C-alpha cells in the first residue's frame, strides 16, 4: 500500500486555518482508540481502497492511516464476511520490523453502507522513490554500505513473508511501496495488495486493478506476473529492479511511458562492482525457476558477512530485555571505571593492545541498541527456513481472550517449534474447587503464545501437557518438560494457598 506524505489542498483561510480544518476529527473507532481526521493520504492503486485518511492513535499518541474498503452490495458483503475476517486475521499476524504494521480492523454495516476499516502504520518520511530522486538531484551517489543494509532489510522482510504458512506473496514491490524512516530503517508497505486482489476482486466498490497498470512501474513486474503459475519468484524479480534502482538512483526511460528492457540492461552494465552486477542479474532472470529465493540471496557474497560479537551481543540483550531491570545498560555503564581494561590483545613480538571502557561512548551504545531493536541490523545469517504458521486461531492476544470464547479445537498438525521459556500464573477461587491457569510460552522463533483454562484438583500435569501436544500448542519433545514445570508450579500453589507466578 503506497503511503506517502499527505498532499494538503490549499485554501483561502491561511495555513493555520487549513491545518485546524484538516485535523478535525470526523469519526472514531468503536473502541475510541482511533480517531479519523479530514487529512487524506495518497495511497496509490491499492485495490478497493475507497479512502485513506490520517488518524490519531490516542493510546500511543502517534499518527496512523485509516483505510476503508467499501462494498457496493450488502448481501455480497454478508456472504463474504467469514472470508474477509479470515483474511484480516491473517494480516494481523504479520509481525516484522521491516514490514509496515497492520494494527487493527473492524467491520461496519449499516442500511446505507457496508465497509471494512483497517488501521496501518503511517510512514511520514516518504518512499524509497522519493529518497532516490532527492539523492540524484543533489548530484550524490548511493553509499555502498547503505545499499547493502537496505537490500538486507528488504530481503529479511521477503524471506519472512515467503516462509509463512501459507506463503504470502507481496505482488506489488516497487520503489513506491518501500519506505525509509529517518533512522535508516526500511519498511515494506502494501503487503495486503495481492490478498485484496485474490479475495474479492468483484465485490468492492470502485475499480479493482493491480499496480501493474501504472506504466511507470511496469518494469518492476516479472514476465510471468498475473499468470496462474506465478509464485514468490515475482517478488524476487521486483526486488532485483529495486536493488538496481537503488544502485544507479534511476533507470532512464528516455522519454518513453515505461522503462524498456534495454534501459534495464544498460543500467545493470553500468555497475562497476561485479558481485553487485551478478547479484542483481540473478534476480531478474526471465525464467522464474532460475531465480534464487530471498533466503538464498541473504547469503550471496555481496551481502554476506560474519556478524560482529558486538551485534550478536546486542541481539541477545534485546531478545531478553524483558528479563532485565529497566535502564540496566545505562546503570551498568555508569558503574564501570573508565580506565579499567575491558579486553586485551597480547603479541609476542610487539606491545599488546588494550581496550578500555573509556573507548566506548554510552550514547553511541544506546543508539546502536536502539537501531538493533528497530530492525536496522537483522541477524539474517541465522535466518530459519522453518515456516511461520499464520495464524493459529487459539493463539489469542490478551485483548481477544477477554472478548472471545473459543470452542474446543479440532486436532491440528503437530507443532515442531521448541519452547524456550515458560511462565504461568495460578489463582484459585475462594472455595478452592478450581484453579485458573494462565500459561505464557515463548517459542524458539521468538513468537509468543498465551493460553488459559480452569483446572480441577483431579487434573494431572501430565494430562494437561499431553492435551497441549494433541492440539499442536507444543511439540512432543516439550511435553515432559512442561508437565514437570506445571507439576512443580501446582505443588507450590497448593502449598501456599494464594496466587502464584512461576517462571522456567
CSV table of C-alpha atoms in Angstrom, one decimal:
chain,number,residue,atom,x,y,z
A,1,UNK,CA,0.0,0.0,0.0
A,2,UNK,CA,1.6,3.2,-1.1
A,3,UNK,CA,1.7,5.6,1.8
A,4,UNK,CA,3.3,9.0,1.0
A,5,UNK,CA,3.4,12.3,2.8
A,6,UNK,CA,-0.1,13.8,2.6
A,7,UNK,CA,-0.8,16.3,-0.1
A,8,UNK,CA,-2.5,19.3,1.5
A,9,UNK,CA,-5.0,21.2,-0.6
A,10,UNK,CA,-4.6,25.0,-0.5
A,11,UNK,CA,-7.4,27.1,1.0
A,12,UNK,CA,-8.1,30.7,1.3
A,13,UNK,CA,-8.2,30.8,5.0
A,14,UNK,CA,-4.5,30.7,5.6
A,15,UNK,CA,-2.2,27.9,6.7
A,16,UNK,CA,-3.3,28.0,10.3
A,17,UNK,CA,-7.0,27.8,9.4
A,18,UNK,CA,-6.2,25.0,6.9
A,19,UNK,CA,-4.3,22.9,9.5
A,20,UNK,CA,-7.2,23.2,12.0
A,21,UNK,CA,-9.7,22.1,9.3
A,22,UNK,CA,-7.6,19.1,8.4
A,23,UNK,CA,-7.1,18.0,12.0
A,24,UNK,CA,-10.8,18.0,12.6
A,25,UNK,CA,-12.0,14.6,13.9
A,26,UNK,CA,-14.6,13.1,11.6
A,27,UNK,CA,-15.0,9.6,13.1
A,28,UNK,CA,-13.9,7.3,15.9
A,29,UNK,CA,-13.3,3.6,16.1
A,30,UNK,CA,-15.8,1.6,18.2
A,31,UNK,CA,-13.2,1.3,21.0
A,32,UNK,CA,-12.4,5.0,20.8
A,33,UNK,CA,-8.7,4.5,20.3
A,34,UNK,CA,-8.5,5.5,16.6
A,35,UNK,CA,-9.7,9.0,15.5
A,36,UNK,CA,-10.0,9.7,11.8
A,37,UNK,CA,-9.1,13.2,10.6
A,38,UNK,CA,-10.0,15.0,7.4
A,39,UNK,CA,-6.5,15.0,6.1
A,40,UNK,CA,-6.2,12.5,3.2
A,41,UNK,CA,-3.2,10.3,2.4
A,42,UNK,CA,-2.3,9.3,-1.1
A,43,UNK,CA,-2.5,5.5,-1.3
A,44,UNK,CA,-1.8,4.7,-5.0
A,45,UNK,CA,-3.6,2.0,-6.7
A,46,UNK,CA,-4.4,-0.4,-3.9
A,47,UNK,CA,-7.4,-2.3,-4.9
A,48,UNK,CA,-10.7,-1.4,-3.4
A,49,UNK,CA,-9.4,1.3,-1.1
A,50,UNK,CA,-12.1,4.0,-1.2
A,51,UNK,CA,-10.3,6.4,1.0
A,52,UNK,CA,-7.2,6.7,3.3
A,53,UNK,CA,-7.0,9.3,5.9
A,54,UNK,CA,-4.6,10.3,8.7
A,55,UNK,CA,-5.8,9.3,12.1
A,56,UNK,CA,-4.6,9.5,15.7
A,57,UNK,CA,-3.8,6.6,17.9
A,58,UNK,CA,-4.9,8.1,21.2
A,59,UNK,CA,-3.2,5.4,23.3
A,60,UNK,CA,0.3,5.7,21.7
A,61,UNK,CA,-0.1,9.4,20.7
A,62,UNK,CA,1.1,8.7,17.1
A,63,UNK,CA,-0.4,9.2,13.6
A,64,UNK,CA,-1.7,6.2,11.7
A,65,UNK,CA,-3.5,5.6,8.5
A,66,UNK,CA,-7.3,4.9,8.5
A,67,UNK,CA,-8.1,2.8,5.4
A,68,UNK,CA,-11.6,2.0,4.1
A,69,UNK,CA,-12.8,-0.7,1.7
A,70,UNK,CA,-16.4,0.0,0.6
A,71,UNK,CA,-18.7,-2.8,-0.6
A,72,UNK,CA,-21.4,-1.8,-3.1
A,73,UNK,CA,-23.6,-4.9,-2.3
A,74,UNK,CA,-24.5,-5.5,1.3
A,75,UNK,CA,-25.6,-9.1,0.5
A,76,UNK,CA,-22.3,-9.9,-1.1
A,77,UNK,CA,-20.6,-8.4,2.0
A,78,UNK,CA,-22.6,-10.5,4.3
A,79,UNK,CA,-21.9,-13.7,2.3
A,80,UNK,CA,-18.1,-12.9,2.3
A,81,UNK,CA,-18.0,-11.9,5.9
A,82,UNK,CA,-16.1,-15.0,7.1
A,83,UNK,CA,-13.7,-14.8,4.3
A,84,UNK,CA,-13.0,-11.2,5.0
A,85,UNK,CA,-12.4,-11.8,8.7
A,86,UNK,CA,-10.1,-14.7,7.9
A,87,UNK,CA,-8.0,-12.6,5.6
A,88,UNK,CA,-7.7,-9.7,8.0
A,89,UNK,CA,-6.9,-12.0,10.9
A,90,UNK,CA,-4.0,-13.4,8.8
A,91,UNK,CA,-2.8,-9.8,8.3
A,92,UNK,CA,-3.0,-9.1,12.0
A,93,UNK,CA,-0.4,-12.0,12.5
A,94,UNK,CA,2.2,-10.4,10.2
A,95,UNK,CA,4.9,-9.1,12.5
A,96,UNK,CA,8.3,-8.0,11.2
A,97,UNK,CA,10.4,-4.9,11.8
A,98,UNK,CA,10.8,-4.3,8.1
A,99,UNK,CA,7.1,-4.5,7.2
A,100,UNK,CA,4.5,-1.7,7.7
A,101,UNK,CA,2.5,-2.7,10.8
A,102,UNK,CA,-1.2,-3.7,10.4
A,103,UNK,CA,-2.8,-2.5,13.7
A,104,UNK,CA,-6.5,-3.3,13.8
A,105,UNK,CA,-9.6,-3.9,11.6
A,106,UNK,CA,-13.3,-3.9,12.1
A,107,UNK,CA,-16.5,-4.4,10.0
A,108,UNK,CA,-19.1,-1.7,9.7
A,109,UNK,CA,-22.5,-2.5,8.2
A,110,UNK,CA,-25.5,-0.1,8.1
A,111,UNK,CA,-28.5,0.1,5.9
A,112,UNK,CA,-26.8,2.6,3.6
A,113,UNK,CA,-23.3,1.1,3.5
A,114,UNK,CA,-21.0,-1.9,4.2
A,115,UNK,CA,-17.3,-1.4,4.7
A,116,UNK,CA,-14.2,-2.7,6.3
A,117,UNK,CA,-11.9,-0.3,8.1
A,118,UNK,CA,-8.4,-1.1,9.0
A,119,UNK,CA,-5.6,0.8,10.7
A,120,UNK,CA,-2.0,0.7,9.4
A,121,UNK,CA,1.3,2.3,10.4
A,122,UNK,CA,1.9,5.8,8.9
A,123,UNK,CA,5.3,6.3,7.2
A,124,UNK,CA,5.8,10.0,7.3
A,125,UNK,CA,9.4,10.1,6.0
A,126,UNK,CA,8.5,9.2,2.4
A,127,UNK,CA,9.2,6.4,-0.1
A,128,UNK,CA,12.4,5.0,-1.5
A,129,UNK,CA,11.5,6.5,-4.8
A,130,UNK,CA,11.3,10.0,-3.3
A,131,UNK,CA,14.7,9.5,-1.5
A,132,UNK,CA,16.4,8.3,-4.7
A,133,UNK,CA,15.1,11.4,-6.6
A,134,UNK,CA,16.4,13.7,-3.9
A,135,UNK,CA,19.8,12.0,-3.9
A,136,UNK,CA,20.2,12.3,-7.6
A,137,UNK,CA,19.0,15.9,-7.6
A,138,UNK,CA,21.8,16.7,-5.2
A,139,UNK,CA,24.3,15.0,-7.5
A,140,UNK,CA,25.2,12.4,-5.0
A,141,UNK,CA,25.8,8.6,-5.4
A,142,UNK,CA,24.4,5.8,-3.4
A,143,UNK,CA,26.6,4.7,-0.5
A,144,UNK,CA,27.5,1.0,-1.0
A,145,UNK,CA,27.2,0.2,2.8
A,146,UNK,CA,23.7,1.8,2.8
A,147,UNK,CA,22.8,-0.2,-0.4
A,148,UNK,CA,23.8,-3.5,1.3
A,149,UNK,CA,22.0,-2.6,4.5
A,150,UNK,CA,18.8,-1.7,2.7
A,151,UNK,CA,18.9,-4.9,0.5
A,152,UNK,CA,19.4,-7.0,3.6
A,153,UNK,CA,16.4,-5.4,5.3
A,154,UNK,CA,14.1,-5.8,2.2
A,155,UNK,CA,15.2,-9.5,1.8
A,156,UNK,CA,14.7,-10.0,5.5
A,157,UNK,CA,11.0,-9.0,5.1
A,158,UNK,CA,10.5,-11.0,1.9
A,159,UNK,CA,12.1,-14.1,3.5
A,160,UNK,CA,9.7,-13.8,6.4
A,161,UNK,CA,6.6,-13.4,4.1
A,162,UNK,CA,7.7,-16.3,1.8
A,163,UNK,CA,8.3,-18.6,4.8
A,164,UNK,CA,4.8,-18.0,6.3
A,165,UNK,CA,2.4,-21.0,6.1
A,166,UNK,CA,0.7,-20.4,3.7
A,167,UNK,CA,3.3,-18.2,2.0
A,168,UNK,CA,2.5,-14.6,1.5
A,169,UNK,CA,3.4,-13.2,-1.9
A,170,UNK,CA,3.7,-9.4,-2.0
A,171,UNK,CA,3.0,-8.9,-5.7
A,172,UNK,CA,3.4,-5.1,-5.6
A,173,UNK,CA,7.0,-4.4,-4.6
A,174,UNK,CA,8.3,-1.2,-6.2
A,175,UNK,CA,10.3,1.8,-5.0
A,176,UNK,CA,6.9,3.4,-4.3
A,177,UNK,CA,5.9,0.7,-1.8
A,178,UNK,CA,9.2,0.7,0.1
A,179,UNK,CA,9.7,3.4,2.8
A,180,UNK,CA,12.6,4.8,4.6
A,181,UNK,CA,12.4,6.1,8.2
A,182,UNK,CA,14.6,8.9,9.5
A,183,UNK,CA,16.8,6.4,11.3
A,184,UNK,CA,17.6,4.4,8.1
A,185,UNK,CA,15.0,1.7,8.8
A,186,UNK,CA,13.4,0.2,5.6
A,187,UNK,CA,9.8,-0.9,5.7
A,188,UNK,CA,7.7,-2.6,3.0
A,189,UNK,CA,4.1,-1.5,2.6
A,190,UNK,CA,1.2,-2.8,0.5
A,191,UNK,CA,1.7,-6.3,1.8
A,192,UNK,CA,-2.1,-6.8,1.6
A,193,UNK,CA,-2.3,-5.8,-2.1
A,194,UNK,CA,-2.3,-9.3,-3.6
A,195,UNK,CA,-4.6,-10.7,-0.9
A,196,UNK,CA,-7.1,-8.0,-1.8
A,197,UNK,CA,-7.0,-8.8,-5.5
A,198,UNK,CA,-7.5,-12.5,-4.9
A,199,UNK,CA,-10.0,-12.3,-2.1
A,200,UNK,CA,-12.7,-10.0,-3.6
A,201,UNK,CA,-11.9,-8.6,-7.0
A,202,UNK,CA,-15.5,-8.0,-8.0
A,203,UNK,CA,-17.2,-7.1,-4.7
A,204,UNK,CA,-15.5,-3.9,-3.7
A,205,UNK,CA,-16.8,-0.5,-4.7
A,206,UNK,CA,-14.7,1.1,-7.4
A,207,UNK,CA,-12.3,-0.3,-9.9
A,208,UNK,CA,-10.0,-3.0,-8.7
A,209,UNK,CA,-6.7,-3.2,-10.6
A,210,UNK,CA,-3.2,-4.3,-9.8
A,211,UNK,CA,-0.5,-1.7,-9.5
A,212,UNK,CA,1.0,-3.0,-12.8
A,213,UNK,CA,-1.4,-0.8,-14.7
A,214,UNK,CA,0.8,2.2,-13.9
A,215,UNK,CA,3.1,2.4,-16.9
A,216,UNK,CA,6.0,3.9,-15.0
A,217,UNK,CA,6.1,0.9,-12.7
A,218,UNK,CA,5.6,-1.8,-15.3
A,219,UNK,CA,9.3,-2.7,-15.3
A,220,UNK,CA,9.1,-3.9,-11.7
A,221,UNK,CA,6.9,-6.8,-12.6
A,222,UNK,CA,8.2,-10.2,-13.7
A,223,UNK,CA,7.2,-11.6,-17.2
A,224,UNK,CA,5.0,-14.3,-15.6
A,225,UNK,CA,3.1,-11.8,-13.3
A,226,UNK,CA,-0.6,-12.4,-13.3
A,227,UNK,CA,-0.3,-15.9,-14.8
A,228,UNK,CA,-1.7,-18.9,-13.0
A,229,UNK,CA,1.8,-20.3,-12.3
A,230,UNK,CA,3.3,-17.2,-10.8
A,231,UNK,CA,4.8,-17.5,-7.3
A,232,UNK,CA,7.2,-15.8,-4.8
A,233,UNK,CA,9.7,-15.5,-7.7
A,234,UNK,CA,7.7,-12.5,-8.9
A,235,UNK,CA,8.8,-10.7,-5.7
A,236,UNK,CA,12.5,-11.6,-6.3
A,237,UNK,CA,12.3,-10.1,-9.8
A,238,UNK,CA,10.7,-6.9,-8.3
A,239,UNK,CA,13.4,-6.8,-5.6
A,240,UNK,CA,16.1,-7.1,-8.3
A,241,UNK,CA,14.7,-4.0,-10.1
A,242,UNK,CA,14.5,-2.1,-6.8
A,243,UNK,CA,18.1,-3.1,-5.9
A,244,UNK,CA,19.2,-1.8,-9.4
A,245,UNK,CA,17.4,1.5,-8.9
A,246,UNK,CA,19.0,1.9,-5.5
A,247,UNK,CA,22.4,1.4,-7.0
A,248,UNK,CA,22.0,3.7,-10.1
A,249,UNK,CA,19.4,6.1,-8.4
A,250,UNK,CA,17.2,6.0,-11.5
A,251,UNK,CA,16.7,3.8,-14.6
A,252,UNK,CA,16.3,6.2,-17.5
A,253,UNK,CA,13.1,5.7,-19.5
A,254,UNK,CA,14.4,8.1,-22.3
A,255,UNK,CA,11.1,9.9,-22.6
A,256,UNK,CA,9.1,6.7,-23.0
A,257,UNK,CA,6.0,5.9,-21.0
A,258,UNK,CA,7.7,2.9,-19.4
A,259,UNK,CA,11.2,1.7,-18.8
A,260,UNK,CA,12.4,-0.7,-21.5
A,261,UNK,CA,14.3,-3.9,-21.1
A,262,UNK,CA,17.2,-2.3,-23.0
A,263,UNK,CA,17.3,0.5,-20.3
A,264,UNK,CA,17.4,-2.1,-17.5
A,265,UNK,CA,20.3,-3.9,-19.3
A,266,UNK,CA,22.3,-0.7,-19.8
A,267,UNK,CA,21.7,0.3,-16.1
A,268,UNK,CA,23.0,-3.1,-15.0
A,269,UNK,CA,26.1,-2.9,-17.2
A,270,UNK,CA,26.9,0.5,-15.7
A,271,UNK,CA,27.6,-1.1,-12.3
A,272,UNK,CA,31.3,-1.3,-11.5
A,273,UNK,CA,31.1,-4.0,-8.8
A,274,UNK,CA,31.0,-7.4,-10.5
A,275,UNK,CA,29.4,-9.0,-7.4
A,276,UNK,CA,26.6,-6.4,-7.3
A,277,UNK,CA,26.0,-6.9,-11.0
A,278,UNK,CA,25.8,-10.7,-10.6
A,279,UNK,CA,23.5,-10.4,-7.6
A,280,UNK,CA,21.0,-8.2,-9.5
A,281,UNK,CA,21.2,-10.3,-12.7
A,282,UNK,CA,20.3,-13.4,-10.8
A,283,UNK,CA,17.1,-11.7,-9.5
A,284,UNK,CA,15.8,-10.6,-12.9
A,285,UNK,CA,16.3,-13.8,-14.9
A,286,UNK,CA,13.4,-14.3,-17.3
A,287,UNK,CA,12.9,-17.9,-16.1
A,288,UNK,CA,11.3,-17.8,-12.7
A,289,UNK,CA,12.7,-21.2,-11.8
A,290,UNK,CA,16.3,-19.9,-12.1
A,291,UNK,CA,15.8,-17.0,-9.7
A,292,UNK,CA,17.1,-17.5,-6.1
A,293,UNK,CA,15.0,-17.3,-3.0
A,294,UNK,CA,15.1,-14.4,-0.6
A,295,UNK,CA,16.8,-16.6,1.9
A,296,UNK,CA,19.5,-17.7,-0.6
A,297,UNK,CA,20.1,-14.1,-1.6
A,298,UNK,CA,20.9,-13.2,2.0
A,299,UNK,CA,23.9,-15.5,1.7
A,300,UNK,CA,25.2,-14.0,-1.6
A,301,UNK,CA,28.8,-12.8,-1.5
A,302,UNK,CA,27.8,-9.2,-2.0
A,303,UNK,CA,25.7,-9.2,1.2
A,304,UNK,CA,27.0,-12.0,3.4
A,305,UNK,CA,29.3,-11.1,6.3
A,306,UNK,CA,30.3,-12.7,9.6
A,307,UNK,CA,28.4,-10.8,12.3
A,308,UNK,CA,30.5,-9.0,14.9
A,309,UNK,CA,30.4,-10.1,18.5
A,310,UNK,CA,29.0,-6.6,19.3
A,311,UNK,CA,26.0,-7.2,17.0
A,312,UNK,CA,25.4,-10.8,18.4
A,313,UNK,CA,25.6,-9.5,21.9
A,314,UNK,CA,23.2,-6.6,21.1
A,315,UNK,CA,20.6,-9.1,19.7
A,316,UNK,CA,21.0,-11.3,22.7
A,317,UNK,CA,20.4,-8.4,25.0
A,318,UNK,CA,17.4,-7.1,23.1
A,319,UNK,CA,15.8,-10.5,22.9
A,320,UNK,CA,16.0,-11.0,26.6
A,321,UNK,CA,15.4,-7.4,27.7
A,322,UNK,CA,12.2,-8.2,29.5
A,323,UNK,CA,14.2,-10.3,31.9
A,324,UNK,CA,16.4,-7.4,32.8
A,325,UNK,CA,15.8,-4.4,35.1
A,326,UNK,CA,14.8,-1.2,33.4
A,327,UNK,CA,17.7,1.0,32.4
A,328,UNK,CA,20.1,-1.8,33.3
A,329,UNK,CA,22.5,-0.9,30.4
A,330,UNK,CA,22.7,2.7,31.5
A,331,UNK,CA,23.2,1.8,35.1
A,332,UNK,CA,25.9,-0.8,34.2
A,333,UNK,CA,27.9,1.6,32.1
A,334,UNK,CA,27.9,4.2,34.8
A,335,UNK,CA,29.4,1.7,37.3
A,336,UNK,CA,32.4,0.9,35.1
A,337,UNK,CA,35.8,2.5,35.8
A,338,UNK,CA,36.6,4.4,32.6
A,339,UNK,CA,40.3,3.5,32.9
A,340,UNK,CA,39.6,-0.2,33.5
A,341,UNK,CA,40.7,-2.7,30.8
A,342,UNK,CA,37.8,-4.3,29.0
A,343,UNK,CA,39.8,-6.5,26.7
A,344,UNK,CA,43.5,-7.0,25.8
A,345,UNK,CA,45.2,-8.4,22.7
A,346,UNK,CA,48.7,-9.7,23.5
A,347,UNK,CA,51.5,-10.1,21.0
A,348,UNK,CA,54.8,-12.0,21.5
A,349,UNK,CA,56.8,-9.7,19.2
A,350,UNK,CA,55.4,-6.3,20.0
A,351,UNK,CA,53.4,-4.3,22.5
A,352,UNK,CA,49.8,-5.5,23.1
A,353,UNK,CA,46.6,-3.6,22.6
A,354,UNK,CA,44.3,-2.7,25.5
A,355,UNK,CA,40.7,-1.7,25.1
A,356,UNK,CA,39.4,0.4,28.0
A,357,UNK,CA,35.8,1.3,28.9
A,358,UNK,CA,36.6,4.9,28.1
A,359,UNK,CA,36.9,3.9,24.4
A,360,UNK,CA,33.1,3.2,24.3
A,361,UNK,CA,30.7,6.0,24.2
A,362,UNK,CA,27.5,5.2,26.2
A,363,UNK,CA,25.5,7.4,23.9
A,364,UNK,CA,26.8,5.5,20.8
A,365,UNK,CA,26.0,2.2,22.6
A,366,UNK,CA,22.4,3.3,23.3
A,367,UNK,CA,21.9,4.4,19.7
A,368,UNK,CA,23.3,1.1,18.4
A,369,UNK,CA,21.0,-0.9,20.7
A,370,UNK,CA,18.0,1.2,19.6
A,371,UNK,CA,18.9,0.6,15.9
A,372,UNK,CA,19.2,-3.2,16.5
A,373,UNK,CA,15.8,-3.1,18.3
A,374,UNK,CA,14.2,-1.3,15.4
A,375,UNK,CA,15.4,-3.9,12.9
A,376,UNK,CA,18.1,-1.9,11.1
A,377,UNK,CA,20.7,-4.7,11.7
A,378,UNK,CA,19.0,-8.1,11.4
A,379,UNK,CA,20.8,-11.3,12.1
A,380,UNK,CA,20.0,-12.8,8.7
A,381,UNK,CA,22.9,-15.2,8.6
A,382,UNK,CA,20.9,-17.2,11.2
A,383,UNK,CA,17.6,-16.9,9.2
A,384,UNK,CA,15.5,-20.0,9.7
A,385,UNK,CA,13.7,-21.6,6.8
A,386,UNK,CA,11.1,-23.1,9.2
A,387,UNK,CA,7.6,-22.0,8.1
A,388,UNK,CA,5.8,-19.4,10.3
A,389,UNK,CA,2.2,-20.6,10.8
A,390,UNK,CA,-0.4,-17.9,10.0
A,391,UNK,CA,-2.4,-17.9,12.1
A,392,UNK,CA,-3.3,-20.3,14.9
A,393,UNK,CA,-6.8,-19.5,15.8
A,394,UNK,CA,-6.2,-20.2,19.5
A,395,UNK,CA,-3.0,-18.2,19.8
A,396,UNK,CA,-5.0,-15.2,21.0
A,397,UNK,CA,-3.8,-11.9,22.3
A,398,UNK,CA,-4.9,-10.8,25.7
A,399,UNK,CA,-7.4,-8.3,24.2
A,400,UNK,CA,-9.1,-11.1,22.2
A,401,UNK,CA,-9.0,-13.5,25.2
A,402,UNK,CA,-11.1,-11.1,27.1
A,403,UNK,CA,-13.8,-10.9,24.4
A,404,UNK,CA,-13.8,-14.3,22.6
A,405,UNK,CA,-14.9,-17.6,23.9
A,406,UNK,CA,-13.0,-20.2,21.9
A,407,UNK,CA,-14.7,-23.5,21.2
A,408,UNK,CA,-12.9,-26.8,21.8
A,409,UNK,CA,-10.4,-27.0,18.9
A,410,UNK,CA,-10.1,-29.9,16.4
A,411,UNK,CA,-6.8,-31.7,16.3
A,412,UNK,CA,-4.3,-29.9,14.1
A,413,UNK,CA,-0.9,-30.6,12.6
A,414,UNK,CA,2.0,-31.3,15.0
A,415,UNK,CA,3.9,-28.4,16.5
A,416,UNK,CA,7.6,-28.5,15.6
A,417,UNK,CA,8.9,-25.4,17.3
A,418,UNK,CA,10.5,-25.8,20.7
A,419,UNK,CA,9.5,-23.8,23.8
A,420,UNK,CA,12.5,-21.8,25.2
A,421,UNK,CA,10.7,-20.1,28.1
A,422,UNK,CA,7.7,-20.8,30.2
A,423,UNK,CA,5.8,-18.6,32.6
A,424,UNK,CA,2.5,-19.3,34.4
A,425,UNK,CA,0.1,-17.6,36.8
A,426,UNK,CA,-2.2,-19.7,39.1
A,427,UNK,CA,-5.2,-18.4,41.0
A,428,UNK,CA,-7.8,-20.4,42.8
A,429,UNK,CA,-11.4,-19.5,43.6
A,430,UNK,CA,-12.5,-18.9,47.2
A,431,UNK,CA,-13.8,-22.4,47.6
A,432,UNK,CA,-10.7,-24.0,46.2
A,433,UNK,CA,-12.7,-26.1,43.8
A,434,UNK,CA,-10.9,-24.9,40.7
A,435,UNK,CA,-7.8,-23.1,39.7
A,436,UNK,CA,-7.4,-20.7,36.8
A,437,UNK,CA,-4.2,-21.3,34.9
A,438,UNK,CA,-2.7,-18.7,32.5
A,439,UNK,CA,0.3,-20.1,30.6
A,440,UNK,CA,2.8,-17.9,28.6
A,441,UNK,CA,5.1,-19.7,26.2
A,442,UNK,CA,8.0,-18.2,24.2
A,443,UNK,CA,8.8,-20.2,21.1
A,444,UNK,CA,12.3,-20.6,19.6
A,445,UNK,CA,11.3,-18.3,16.6
A,446,UNK,CA,10.5,-15.5,19.2
A,447,UNK,CA,6.7,-15.8,18.8
A,448,UNK,CA,4.7,-15.8,22.0
A,449,UNK,CA,1.8,-18.0,22.9
A,450,UNK,CA,-0.7,-17.3,25.7
A,451,UNK,CA,-3.2,-19.9,26.8
A,452,UNK,CA,-5.6,-20.1,29.7
A,453,UNK,CA,-8.0,-22.6,31.3
A,454,UNK,CA,-9.6,-23.7,34.5
A,455,UNK,CA,-8.2,-26.8,36.1
A,456,UNK,CA,-9.7,-29.1,38.7
A,457,UNK,CA,-7.9,-30.7,41.6
A,458,UNK,CA,-8.3,-34.1,39.8
A,459,UNK,CA,-6.5,-32.8,36.7
A,460,UNK,CA,-2.9,-34.0,36.3
A,461,UNK,CA,0.0,-32.0,34.9
A,462,UNK,CA,0.9,-34.9,32.5
A,463,UNK,CA,-2.7,-34.9,31.1
A,464,UNK,CA,-2.6,-31.1,30.6
A,465,UNK,CA,0.7,-31.3,28.8
A,466,UNK,CA,-0.4,-34.2,26.6
A,467,UNK,CA,-3.5,-32.2,25.6
A,468,UNK,CA,-1.4,-29.3,24.5
A,469,UNK,CA,0.7,-31.6,22.3
A,470,UNK,CA,-2.6,-33.2,20.9
A,471,UNK,CA,-3.8,-29.7,19.8
A,472,UNK,CA,-0.4,-28.7,18.4
A,473,UNK,CA,0.3,-26.0,21.0
A,474,UNK,CA,3.6,-27.5,22.0
A,475,UNK,CA,5.9,-30.1,20.5
A,476,UNK,CA,6.0,-33.7,21.8
A,477,UNK,CA,9.6,-33.1,22.8
A,478,UNK,CA,8.5,-30.4,25.3
A,479,UNK,CA,5.7,-32.5,26.8
A,480,UNK,CA,7.7,-33.9,29.7
A,481,UNK,CA,9.4,-30.6,30.4
A,482,UNK,CA,6.1,-28.7,30.5
A,483,UNK,CA,4.5,-31.4,32.7
A,484,UNK,CA,7.3,-31.1,35.2
A,485,UNK,CA,7.0,-27.3,35.2
A,486,UNK,CA,3.2,-27.4,35.8
A,487,UNK,CA,3.5,-30.1,38.5
A,488,UNK,CA,6.1,-28.0,40.4
A,489,UNK,CA,4.0,-24.8,40.0
A,490,UNK,CA,0.8,-26.5,41.2
A,491,UNK,CA,2.5,-28.0,44.2
A,492,UNK,CA,3.9,-24.6,45.2
A,493,UNK,CA,0.5,-23.0,44.6
A,494,UNK,CA,-1.4,-25.6,46.6
A,495,UNK,CA,1.1,-25.4,49.4
A,496,UNK,CA,1.0,-21.6,49.6
A,497,UNK,CA,-2.8,-21.2,49.0
A,498,UNK,CA,-2.6,-17.8,47.4
A,499,UNK,CA,-2.0,-16.6,43.8
A,500,UNK,CA,1.3,-17.8,42.3
A,501,UNK,CA,3.5,-16.7,39.4
A,502,UNK,CA,6.2,-19.1,38.3
A,503,UNK,CA,8.9,-18.9,35.5
A,504,UNK,CA,11.0,-21.6,33.9
